[in-house]
Short mmCIF file of N, CA and C in Angstrom, two decimals:
data_model
loop_
_atom_site.label_atom_id
_atom_site.label_comp_id
_atom_site.label_asym_id
_atom_site.label_seq_id
_atom_site.Cartn_x
_atom_site.Cartn_y
_atom_site.Cartn_z
N MET A 1 -34.15 -12.05 36.46
CA MET A 1 -34.05 -12.46 35.07
C MET A 1 -33.84 -11.24 34.17
N GLU A 2 -34.55 -10.17 34.45
CA GLU A 2 -34.42 -8.95 33.64
C GLU A 2 -33.03 -8.34 33.77
N ILE A 3 -32.44 -8.43 34.95
CA ILE A 3 -31.10 -7.88 35.16
C ILE A 3 -30.08 -8.65 34.32
N LYS A 4 -30.22 -9.98 34.27
CA LYS A 4 -29.31 -10.79 33.46
C LYS A 4 -29.42 -10.40 31.98
N ARG A 5 -30.63 -10.15 31.52
CA ARG A 5 -30.83 -9.76 30.12
C ARG A 5 -30.18 -8.41 29.84
N GLU A 6 -30.30 -7.47 30.76
CA GLU A 6 -29.68 -6.16 30.57
C GLU A 6 -28.16 -6.27 30.55
N ILE A 7 -27.62 -7.09 31.44
CA ILE A 7 -26.16 -7.29 31.46
C ILE A 7 -25.71 -7.94 30.16
N TRP A 8 -26.45 -8.95 29.72
CA TRP A 8 -26.10 -9.64 28.48
C TRP A 8 -26.16 -8.68 27.29
N ASN A 9 -27.21 -7.88 27.20
CA ASN A 9 -27.33 -6.91 26.11
C ASN A 9 -26.20 -5.90 26.14
N TYR A 10 -25.77 -5.50 27.33
CA TYR A 10 -24.65 -4.57 27.44
C TYR A 10 -23.36 -5.22 26.96
N LEU A 11 -23.14 -6.47 27.34
CA LEU A 11 -21.90 -7.15 26.99
C LEU A 11 -21.77 -7.41 25.49
N ILE A 12 -22.90 -7.69 24.83
CA ILE A 12 -22.82 -8.03 23.41
C ILE A 12 -23.10 -6.85 22.49
N SER A 13 -23.30 -5.67 23.05
CA SER A 13 -23.53 -4.51 22.18
C SER A 13 -22.27 -4.22 21.37
N GLU A 14 -22.46 -3.69 20.18
CA GLU A 14 -21.35 -3.53 19.24
C GLU A 14 -20.27 -2.59 19.73
N GLU A 15 -20.63 -1.59 20.51
CA GLU A 15 -19.60 -0.66 20.98
C GLU A 15 -18.68 -1.30 22.02
N ASN A 16 -19.08 -2.43 22.60
CA ASN A 16 -18.24 -3.12 23.58
C ASN A 16 -17.34 -4.19 22.95
N ILE A 17 -17.55 -4.46 21.67
CA ILE A 17 -16.73 -5.45 20.98
C ILE A 17 -15.43 -4.79 20.55
N PRO A 18 -14.29 -5.40 20.84
CA PRO A 18 -13.02 -4.82 20.39
C PRO A 18 -12.97 -4.73 18.86
N GLU A 19 -12.25 -3.76 18.35
CA GLU A 19 -12.16 -3.52 16.90
C GLU A 19 -11.71 -4.77 16.15
N GLN A 20 -10.88 -5.57 16.78
CA GLN A 20 -10.34 -6.77 16.14
C GLN A 20 -11.43 -7.83 15.89
N TYR A 21 -12.52 -7.78 16.65
CA TYR A 21 -13.56 -8.81 16.55
C TYR A 21 -14.88 -8.30 15.99
N LYS A 22 -14.94 -7.05 15.57
CA LYS A 22 -16.21 -6.51 15.07
C LYS A 22 -16.63 -7.22 13.79
N PRO A 23 -17.92 -7.51 13.66
CA PRO A 23 -18.38 -8.20 12.46
C PRO A 23 -18.30 -7.32 11.22
N ILE A 24 -18.22 -7.96 10.08
CA ILE A 24 -18.14 -7.26 8.80
C ILE A 24 -19.46 -7.48 8.08
N THR A 25 -19.92 -6.46 7.39
CA THR A 25 -21.18 -6.57 6.67
C THR A 25 -21.00 -7.42 5.42
N MET A 26 -22.11 -7.81 4.82
CA MET A 26 -22.07 -8.57 3.59
C MET A 26 -21.40 -7.77 2.48
N TRP A 27 -21.67 -6.47 2.44
CA TRP A 27 -21.04 -5.61 1.43
C TRP A 27 -19.54 -5.50 1.67
N GLY A 28 -19.13 -5.56 2.92
CA GLY A 28 -17.71 -5.55 3.24
C GLY A 28 -17.02 -6.79 2.70
N TYR A 29 -17.65 -7.96 2.92
CA TYR A 29 -17.07 -9.19 2.38
C TYR A 29 -17.01 -9.15 0.86
N LEU A 30 -18.06 -8.65 0.23
CA LEU A 30 -18.08 -8.55 -1.23
C LEU A 30 -16.96 -7.64 -1.72
N GLY A 31 -16.78 -6.52 -1.05
CA GLY A 31 -15.71 -5.59 -1.42
C GLY A 31 -14.34 -6.22 -1.29
N TYR A 32 -14.12 -6.96 -0.21
CA TYR A 32 -12.83 -7.63 -0.03
C TYR A 32 -12.61 -8.69 -1.10
N GLN A 33 -13.66 -9.43 -1.47
CA GLN A 33 -13.52 -10.44 -2.52
C GLN A 33 -13.14 -9.80 -3.85
N ILE A 34 -13.73 -8.65 -4.14
CA ILE A 34 -13.39 -7.93 -5.38
C ILE A 34 -11.94 -7.48 -5.34
N VAL A 35 -11.51 -6.91 -4.21
CA VAL A 35 -10.11 -6.46 -4.08
C VAL A 35 -9.15 -7.64 -4.19
N PHE A 36 -9.48 -8.76 -3.55
CA PHE A 36 -8.59 -9.93 -3.58
C PHE A 36 -8.46 -10.51 -4.98
N SER A 37 -9.45 -10.31 -5.83
CA SER A 37 -9.40 -10.90 -7.17
C SER A 37 -8.61 -10.06 -8.17
N ILE A 38 -8.14 -8.88 -7.77
CA ILE A 38 -7.31 -8.06 -8.65
C ILE A 38 -5.93 -8.71 -8.76
N PRO A 39 -5.46 -8.97 -9.99
CA PRO A 39 -4.15 -9.62 -10.13
C PRO A 39 -3.02 -8.79 -9.50
N ILE A 40 -2.09 -9.45 -8.92
CA ILE A 40 -0.86 -8.98 -8.29
C ILE A 40 -1.13 -8.05 -7.10
N ILE A 41 -1.71 -6.89 -7.31
CA ILE A 41 -1.97 -5.97 -6.19
C ILE A 41 -2.94 -6.60 -5.20
N GLY A 42 -4.00 -7.19 -5.70
CA GLY A 42 -4.98 -7.85 -4.83
C GLY A 42 -4.39 -9.03 -4.10
N TRP A 43 -3.50 -9.75 -4.76
CA TRP A 43 -2.87 -10.91 -4.12
C TRP A 43 -1.93 -10.47 -3.01
N ILE A 44 -1.24 -9.36 -3.22
CA ILE A 44 -0.38 -8.83 -2.16
C ILE A 44 -1.22 -8.41 -0.96
N ILE A 45 -2.32 -7.71 -1.24
CA ILE A 45 -3.23 -7.30 -0.16
C ILE A 45 -3.80 -8.53 0.54
N LEU A 46 -4.12 -9.55 -0.24
CA LEU A 46 -4.64 -10.80 0.32
C LEU A 46 -3.65 -11.41 1.31
N LEU A 47 -2.38 -11.47 0.94
CA LEU A 47 -1.36 -12.03 1.83
C LEU A 47 -1.17 -11.18 3.08
N VAL A 48 -1.22 -9.87 2.91
CA VAL A 48 -1.08 -8.97 4.07
C VAL A 48 -2.23 -9.19 5.05
N PHE A 49 -3.45 -9.24 4.53
CA PHE A 49 -4.60 -9.45 5.41
C PHE A 49 -4.59 -10.83 6.05
N ALA A 50 -4.16 -11.84 5.31
CA ALA A 50 -4.19 -13.21 5.82
C ALA A 50 -3.18 -13.44 6.93
N PHE A 51 -2.03 -12.78 6.87
CA PHE A 51 -0.96 -13.08 7.82
C PHE A 51 -0.66 -11.95 8.79
N SER A 52 -1.45 -10.90 8.77
CA SER A 52 -1.25 -9.79 9.70
C SER A 52 -1.96 -10.08 11.01
N LYS A 53 -1.30 -9.82 12.11
CA LYS A 53 -1.90 -10.05 13.43
C LYS A 53 -2.77 -8.88 13.88
N ASP A 54 -2.64 -7.72 13.24
CA ASP A 54 -3.38 -6.54 13.67
C ASP A 54 -4.74 -6.39 13.00
N GLU A 55 -5.02 -7.22 12.01
CA GLU A 55 -6.27 -7.09 11.26
C GLU A 55 -7.45 -7.67 12.04
N ASN A 56 -8.62 -7.27 11.60
CA ASN A 56 -9.86 -7.83 12.13
C ASN A 56 -9.84 -9.33 11.87
N ILE A 57 -10.20 -10.11 12.87
CA ILE A 57 -10.14 -11.57 12.77
C ILE A 57 -11.05 -12.09 11.66
N ASN A 58 -12.15 -11.40 11.38
CA ASN A 58 -13.06 -11.82 10.32
C ASN A 58 -12.44 -11.60 8.94
N ILE A 59 -11.76 -10.49 8.75
CA ILE A 59 -11.07 -10.23 7.49
C ILE A 59 -9.93 -11.23 7.32
N GLN A 60 -9.23 -11.49 8.39
CA GLN A 60 -8.11 -12.43 8.36
C GLN A 60 -8.58 -13.82 7.95
N ASN A 61 -9.67 -14.29 8.55
CA ASN A 61 -10.19 -15.61 8.21
C ASN A 61 -10.74 -15.66 6.79
N SER A 62 -11.35 -14.57 6.35
CA SER A 62 -11.85 -14.51 4.98
C SER A 62 -10.70 -14.57 3.99
N ALA A 63 -9.62 -13.86 4.26
CA ALA A 63 -8.45 -13.88 3.38
C ALA A 63 -7.82 -15.27 3.36
N ARG A 64 -7.74 -15.91 4.50
CA ARG A 64 -7.17 -17.26 4.55
C ARG A 64 -8.02 -18.25 3.77
N SER A 65 -9.34 -18.14 3.88
CA SER A 65 -10.20 -19.04 3.13
C SER A 65 -10.09 -18.78 1.63
N TYR A 66 -9.87 -17.53 1.24
CA TYR A 66 -9.69 -17.20 -0.17
C TYR A 66 -8.39 -17.82 -0.69
N ILE A 67 -7.33 -17.79 0.10
CA ILE A 67 -6.06 -18.42 -0.29
C ILE A 67 -6.25 -19.93 -0.46
N ILE A 68 -6.94 -20.56 0.46
CA ILE A 68 -7.18 -22.00 0.36
C ILE A 68 -8.00 -22.32 -0.88
N PHE A 69 -9.00 -21.49 -1.17
CA PHE A 69 -9.81 -21.68 -2.38
C PHE A 69 -8.94 -21.57 -3.63
N LEU A 70 -8.04 -20.58 -3.67
CA LEU A 70 -7.15 -20.42 -4.83
C LEU A 70 -6.25 -21.64 -5.00
N ILE A 71 -5.68 -22.12 -3.90
CA ILE A 71 -4.80 -23.28 -3.97
C ILE A 71 -5.56 -24.51 -4.45
N MET A 72 -6.77 -24.72 -3.91
CA MET A 72 -7.58 -25.86 -4.34
C MET A 72 -7.95 -25.75 -5.81
N SER A 73 -8.25 -24.55 -6.28
CA SER A 73 -8.59 -24.34 -7.69
C SER A 73 -7.41 -24.65 -8.59
N ILE A 74 -6.22 -24.21 -8.20
CA ILE A 74 -5.02 -24.48 -9.00
C ILE A 74 -4.72 -25.97 -9.05
N VAL A 75 -4.80 -26.64 -7.91
CA VAL A 75 -4.56 -28.09 -7.87
C VAL A 75 -5.58 -28.82 -8.72
N LEU A 76 -6.83 -28.47 -8.60
CA LEU A 76 -7.88 -29.11 -9.40
C LEU A 76 -7.67 -28.86 -10.89
N TYR A 77 -7.23 -27.68 -11.24
CA TYR A 77 -6.96 -27.35 -12.64
C TYR A 77 -5.88 -28.28 -13.21
N PHE A 78 -4.80 -28.50 -12.45
CA PHE A 78 -3.73 -29.35 -12.93
C PHE A 78 -4.10 -30.83 -12.91
N ILE A 79 -4.99 -31.23 -12.04
CA ILE A 79 -5.46 -32.62 -12.02
C ILE A 79 -6.30 -32.90 -13.26
N ILE A 80 -7.17 -31.95 -13.59
CA ILE A 80 -8.05 -32.13 -14.75
C ILE A 80 -7.26 -32.08 -16.05
N LEU A 81 -6.24 -31.23 -16.11
CA LEU A 81 -5.43 -31.17 -17.32
C LEU A 81 -4.70 -32.47 -17.48
#
């Protein structure tokens, strides 16, 4: 049982996770949200992160969810108007 735990701890340690799948801190997400909210430049960065295959999968998913949120906000705005 102890050997399985050691193997498991080795497999899930952060240095064994590929760069593409490493988790992002809460401050990292906050920083990306601030960058994405900058008009024009932030939107370009948002599109690059959302559709780039080389980016961290967590950043990519965060950017995609931000795009969906923007689209939903715009649609809701025009429905209410």
